[in-house]
Short mmCIF file of C-alpha atoms in Angstrom, two decimals:
data_model
loop_
_atom_site.label_atom_id
_atom_site.label_comp_id
_atom_site.label_asym_id
_atom_site.label_seq_id
_atom_site.Cartn_x
_atom_site.Cartn_y
_atom_site.Cartn_z
CA MET A 1 0.00 0.00 0.00
CA TRP A 2 2.86 2.42 0.75
CA VAL A 3 4.25 1.77 -2.74
CA ALA A 4 0.97 2.76 -4.39
CA ALA A 5 0.64 5.83 -2.15
CA THR A 6 4.18 6.93 -2.99
CA LEU A 7 3.72 6.58 -6.75
CA ILE A 8 0.48 8.59 -6.69
CA ALA A 9 2.18 11.25 -4.56
CA ALA A 10 5.19 11.47 -6.88
CA LEU A 11 2.98 11.93 -9.94
CA ALA A 12 0.86 14.62 -8.28
CA GLN A 13 3.97 16.38 -6.96
CA THR A 14 5.50 16.55 -10.45
CA GLY A 15 2.39 18.34 -11.67
CA ARG A 16 2.47 20.69 -8.70
CA ASN A 17 6.16 21.49 -9.19
CA ALA A 18 5.55 22.29 -12.85
CA ALA A 19 2.64 24.56 -11.94
CA GLN A 20 4.69 26.32 -9.25
CA ALA A 21 7.66 26.75 -11.56
CA GLY A 22 5.37 28.44 -14.09
CA LEU A 23 3.99 30.76 -11.40
CA THR A 24 7.46 31.78 -10.16
CA ALA A 25 8.11 34.01 -13.18
CA ARG A 26 4.75 35.77 -12.65
CA ILE A 27 4.53 36.24 -8.88
CA GLY A 28 8.04 35.57 -7.57
CA THR A 29 9.60 32.74 -5.54
CA MET A 30 7.80 33.43 -2.25
CA GLY A 31 4.50 33.94 -4.03
CA ALA A 32 4.81 30.59 -5.81
CA THR A 33 5.93 29.01 -2.53
CA GLY A 34 2.88 30.40 -0.76
CA VAL A 35 0.50 28.93 -3.36
CA ARG A 36 1.41 25.44 -2.20
CA PHE A 37 0.24 26.20 1.33
CA LEU A 38 -2.44 28.92 1.15
CA PHE A 39 -4.33 27.21 -1.66
CA GLY A 40 -3.56 23.70 -0.42
CA LEU A 41 -4.94 24.14 3.12
CA PRO A 42 -8.68 24.15 2.17
CA PHE A 43 -8.23 20.84 0.36
CA ALA A 44 -6.34 19.32 3.32
CA LEU A 45 -9.15 20.38 5.67
CA LEU A 46 -11.65 18.85 3.25
CA PHE A 47 -9.70 15.57 3.27
CA LEU A 48 -9.64 15.61 7.08
CA SER A 49 -13.38 16.25 7.33
CA LEU A 50 -14.08 13.30 5.02
CA VAL A 51 -11.79 10.91 6.90
CA ALA A 52 -13.26 12.09 10.23
CA LEU A 53 -16.63 10.74 9.12
CA VAL A 54 -15.17 7.25 9.54
CA GLU A 55 -12.74 7.64 12.47
CA PRO A 56 -12.37 10.30 15.21
CA ILE A 57 -9.52 12.81 14.90
CA PRO A 58 -6.72 12.11 17.42
CA MET A 59 -5.67 14.96 19.71
CA PRO A 60 -1.99 15.86 19.03
CA ASN A 61 0.35 15.78 22.03
CA MET A 62 3.40 18.03 22.47
CA THR A 63 5.72 15.54 20.78
CA ALA A 64 3.50 15.34 17.71
CA LEU A 65 3.19 19.14 17.62
CA GLY A 66 6.97 19.53 17.83
CA TYR A 67 7.63 17.09 15.01
CA ALA A 68 4.91 18.67 12.86
CA ALA A 69 6.37 22.15 13.41
CA MET A 70 9.85 20.92 12.47
CA GLY A 71 8.49 19.37 9.29
CA ALA A 72 6.38 22.42 8.44
CA VAL A 73 9.20 24.98 8.75
CA SER A 74 11.72 22.76 6.94
CA GLN A 75 9.34 22.20 4.03
CA VAL A 76 8.64 25.92 3.58
CA ALA A 77 12.36 26.67 3.39
CA ALA A 78 12.98 23.70 1.10
CA THR A 79 10.21 24.73 -1.31
CA ALA A 80 11.58 28.26 -1.63
CA LEU A 81 15.10 26.93 -2.32
CA MET A 82 13.74 24.40 -4.83
CA LEU A 83 11.91 27.06 -6.87
CA THR A 84 14.99 29.30 -6.84
CA ALA A 85 17.12 26.41 -8.12
CA MET A 86 14.57 25.67 -10.86
CA GLN A 87 14.73 29.29 -11.98
CA ARG A 88 18.52 29.18 -12.25
CA ARG A 89 18.76 25.71 -13.74
CA GLY A 90 16.45 23.46 -15.82
CA PHE A 91 13.44 21.75 -14.25
CA ALA A 92 14.78 18.19 -14.59
CA VAL A 93 18.33 18.97 -13.41
CA ALA A 94 17.13 20.87 -10.34
CA THR A 95 14.68 18.07 -9.49
CA ALA A 96 17.47 15.49 -9.85
CA LEU A 97 19.85 17.31 -7.50
CA ILE A 98 17.10 17.81 -4.92
CA LYS A 99 16.59 14.04 -4.96
CA THR A 100 19.84 13.45 -3.07
CA GLU A 101 17.38 13.65 -0.15
CA PRO A 102 17.18 9.86 0.61
CA VAL A 103 20.77 9.80 1.87
CA THR A 104 19.97 12.54 4.39
CA LEU A 105 16.74 10.78 5.28
CA ALA A 106 18.39 7.43 5.96
CA ILE A 107 20.83 9.04 8.38
CA LEU A 108 18.23 11.23 10.10
CA GLY A 109 15.77 8.35 10.32
CA ALA A 110 18.34 6.19 12.08
CA ALA A 111 19.33 9.01 14.45
CA LEU A 112 15.90 10.46 15.33
CA LEU A 113 13.40 7.63 14.77
CA ALA A 114 15.60 4.56 15.41
CA GLU A 115 14.84 3.17 11.93
CA PRO A 116 17.25 0.36 10.98
CA LEU A 117 20.07 1.34 8.61
CA THR A 118 21.13 -1.98 7.09
CA PRO A 119 23.96 -2.30 4.51
CA VAL A 120 21.53 -3.68 1.90
CA ARG A 121 19.13 -0.78 2.39
CA LEU A 122 22.01 1.70 2.20
CA GLY A 123 23.20 0.02 -1.00
CA ALA A 124 19.82 0.45 -2.67
CA ILE A 125 19.68 4.11 -1.63
CA ALA A 126 23.26 4.65 -2.87
CA VAL A 127 22.53 3.16 -6.31
CA ALA A 128 19.38 5.24 -6.76
CA THR A 129 21.18 8.40 -5.60
CA ALA A 130 24.06 7.67 -8.00
CA GLY A 131 21.45 7.61 -10.73
CA VAL A 132 20.21 11.01 -9.60
CA LEU A 133 23.72 12.46 -9.77
CA ALA A 134 24.40 10.84 -13.14
CA MET A 135 21.13 12.18 -14.49
CA SER A 136 22.03 15.71 -13.43
CA GLY A 137 25.11 15.25 -15.63
CA SER A 138 27.24 18.24 -16.47
CA GLY A 139 24.27 20.61 -16.44
CA TRP A 140 24.81 21.71 -12.85
CA ARG A 141 28.54 22.22 -13.52
CA ARG A 142 27.72 24.59 -16.36
CA ALA A 143 25.34 26.45 -14.08
CA GLY A 144 27.97 26.82 -11.34
CA ALA A 145 28.16 25.73 -7.73
CA GLY A 146 25.48 28.12 -6.48
CA PRO A 147 22.36 26.55 -8.07
CA ALA A 148 23.66 23.04 -7.33
CA ALA A 149 24.22 23.93 -3.67
CA LEU A 150 20.71 25.40 -3.44
CA ALA A 151 19.18 22.23 -4.87
CA VAL A 152 21.16 19.90 -2.59
CA LEU A 153 20.31 22.04 0.46
CA ALA A 154 16.65 21.94 -0.56
CA GLY A 155 16.88 18.15 -0.70
CA GLY A 156 18.35 18.03 2.79
CA LEU A 157 15.56 20.21 4.15
CA PHE A 158 12.93 18.10 2.40
CA GLY A 159 14.50 15.11 4.13
CA LEU A 160 14.27 16.84 7.51
CA SER A 161 10.64 17.73 6.83
CA ALA A 162 9.83 14.08 6.02
CA ILE A 163 11.36 13.00 9.33
CA GLY A 164 9.27 15.62 11.11
CA PHE A 165 6.05 14.52 9.45
CA ARG A 166 6.66 10.80 10.08
CA GLY A 167 7.64 11.54 13.67
CA GLY A 168 4.42 13.52 14.14
CA ILE A 169 2.30 10.73 12.66
CA LEU A 170 3.91 8.08 14.87
CA SER A 171 3.59 10.29 17.97
CA LEU A 172 -0.20 10.66 17.80
CA PRO A 173 -1.77 8.78 20.72
CA GLN A 174 -4.35 6.78 18.74
CA GLY A 175 -5.98 6.17 15.37
CA GLY A 176 -5.31 4.28 12.17
CA GLU A 177 -2.73 5.25 9.57
CA LEU A 178 -5.12 7.26 7.41
CA ILE A 179 -6.54 9.49 10.15
CA ARG A 180 -3.09 9.99 11.68
CA ALA A 181 -1.61 11.01 8.32
CA THR A 182 -4.49 13.34 7.46
CA THR A 183 -4.44 14.97 10.91
CA ILE A 184 -0.73 15.79 10.72
CA LEU A 185 -1.18 17.02 7.13
CA ALA A 186 -3.92 19.46 8.16
CA LEU A 187 -1.94 20.59 11.22
CA SER A 188 1.26 21.12 9.22
CA LEU A 189 -0.46 23.01 6.41
CA THR A 190 -2.18 25.26 8.95
CA LEU A 191 1.20 26.14 10.49
CA GLN A 192 2.73 26.68 7.04
CA THR A 193 -0.16 28.84 5.84
CA ALA A 194 0.16 31.07 8.91
CA LEU A 195 3.94 31.32 8.51
CA VAL A 196 3.95 32.08 4.79
CA GLY A 197 0.85 34.31 4.97
CA VAL A 198 2.37 36.53 7.65
CA TRP A 199 5.68 36.70 5.75
CA LEU A 200 3.98 37.73 2.50
CA ALA A 201 1.71 40.25 4.24
CA LEU A 202 4.71 41.93 5.89
CA ARG A 203 7.42 41.57 3.26
CA ASP A 204 5.93 40.86 -0.17
CA ARG A 205 2.38 42.12 -0.61
CA PRO A 206 2.72 42.29 -4.44
CA ALA A 207 3.31 38.52 -4.42
CA LEU A 208 0.20 38.04 -2.29
CA ARG A 209 -1.85 40.13 -4.72
CA GLY A 210 -0.32 38.31 -7.68
CA MET A 211 -1.22 34.97 -6.12
CA TRP A 212 -4.88 35.94 -5.92
CA GLY A 213 -4.71 37.47 -9.39
CA ALA A 214 -3.58 34.10 -10.74
CA TRP A 215 -6.16 32.25 -8.65
CA ARG A 216 -7.02 29.66 -11.30
CA GLU A 217 -3.41 28.48 -11.65
CA SER A 218 -2.90 28.84 -7.89
CA LEU A 219 -5.96 26.73 -7.14
CA GLY A 220 -4.71 23.97 -9.42
CA ALA A 221 -1.26 24.02 -7.84
CA GLY A 222 -2.80 24.04 -4.36
CA PHE A 223 -5.01 21.04 -5.11
CA LEU A 224 -2.12 19.04 -6.60
CA GLY A 225 0.06 19.97 -3.62
CA ALA A 226 -2.57 18.86 -1.10
CA LEU A 227 -3.24 15.66 -3.04
CA ALA A 228 0.47 14.83 -3.21
CA SER A 229 0.92 15.59 0.50
CA GLN A 230 -2.07 13.40 1.45
CA PHE A 231 -0.44 10.41 -0.20
CA TRP A 232 3.08 11.30 1.04
CA PHE A 233 1.82 11.41 4.60
CA LEU A 234 -0.06 8.14 4.18
CA ALA A 235 3.13 6.52 2.88
CA PHE A 236 5.10 7.97 5.83
CA ALA A 237 2.54 6.38 8.17
CA LEU A 238 3.11 2.98 6.56
CA ALA A 239 6.87 2.81 5.89
CA PRO A 240 10.23 4.40 6.86
CA ALA A 241 10.63 7.85 5.32
CA ALA A 242 13.88 6.91 3.55
CA ASN A 243 12.16 3.99 1.78
CA VAL A 244 9.31 6.25 0.69
CA ARG A 245 11.56 8.99 -0.63
CA THR A 246 13.87 6.53 -2.40
CA LEU A 247 10.92 5.04 -4.27
CA ALA A 248 9.85 8.64 -4.95
CA LEU A 249 12.95 9.04 -7.12
CA VAL A 250 10.72 7.86 -9.96
CA GLU A 251 9.60 11.49 -9.88
CA VAL A 252 12.86 12.26 -11.70
CA VAL A 253 11.56 10.22 -14.63
CA PHE A 254 8.26 12.14 -14.49
CA ALA A 255 10.23 15.41 -14.36
CA ALA A 256 12.19 14.29 -17.43
CA ALA A 257 8.91 13.98 -19.32
CA VAL A 258 8.00 17.54 -18.25
CA SER A 259 11.49 18.69 -19.26
CA ARG A 260 11.10 17.05 -22.66
CA HIS A 261 7.78 18.82 -23.13
CA ARG A 262 9.58 22.08 -22.34
CA ARG A 263 12.26 21.16 -24.90
CA GLU A 264 15.06 20.91 -22.33
CA ALA A 265 17.80 18.61 -23.61
CA MET A 266 18.00 14.99 -22.36
CA GLY A 267 21.11 13.02 -23.37
CA PRO A 268 22.62 9.54 -22.83
CA ARG A 269 23.89 10.46 -19.37
CA GLN A 270 20.38 11.33 -18.23
CA LEU A 271 19.05 8.05 -19.63
CA ALA A 272 21.79 6.11 -17.84
CA GLY A 273 20.93 7.93 -14.64
CA MET A 274 17.28 6.91 -15.03
CA ALA A 275 18.38 3.27 -15.41
CA LEU A 276 20.35 3.48 -12.14
CA ILE A 277 17.37 5.07 -10.39
CA VAL A 278 15.11 2.25 -11.55
CA ALA A 279 17.68 -0.34 -10.44
CA GLY A 280 18.08 1.26 -7.01
CA VAL A 281 14.33 1.55 -6.51
CA GLY A 282 13.84 -2.06 -7.58
CA TRP A 283 16.53 -3.17 -5.13
CA LEU A 284 14.88 -1.20 -2.33
CA LEU A 285 11.49 -2.75 -3.04
CA TRP A 286 13.04 -6.23 -3.03
CA THR A 287 14.69 -5.60 0.38
CA ALA A 288 11.46 -4.12 1.79
CA ARG A 289 9.29 -7.13 0.95
#
């Protein structure tokens, strides 16, 4: 079930990233970042209200709140860095470099959540990550160290956010996986909406106005973001975060399709990188049986 949830999330996230990248040129990085949260929150609350018809919402304790806050803040920062990297470098290359995240996740998961870090599991993550680096090819070198560093830092922060969200889900006192995941999603998006909304109101009101001016595109990006997050959180409730995010490297293949549509070049190195990603993901799924 976590495999299906992850694949659905990766596909929805690719669409959301493409929509956000298109909005960045119109309303700026923080405006496009805010779309993910301000327009995603209503959908997350709708999801929670539907799930609550079947099972009562668990009351978060302080541990769950702390983990959710860590995940929320890390994800906001990571999203802003990701969009900046996509502006400076192509969509597929930036996405590939961000996907060094599973290495960070494996280490953080072992340190913070006591998730086992076996040599076989590390090997699968290493092969898939090597594919990510191969797929990025020489593009990031032509762009310089700055955009590459932004993308890798974004990946690290996305990894930290995944640990926060999984920690929050596991820390809830009761409930099944679906209600736990949906509760932490709604809580996290509420925190993120407040954080980004206050920032935009104080520091970037033109971006806030631009966001509402592009409400149709913003609504689509918000829905895709909430849909992707719903399935990410469900996967985090069912499996270690590093496993989920390693399988999610198939998003690089989805991003390559978007890149091809945008007429960004894809060469033999990128295709070889995709093959390594598929091999690493297949290895991971075999070890996780």
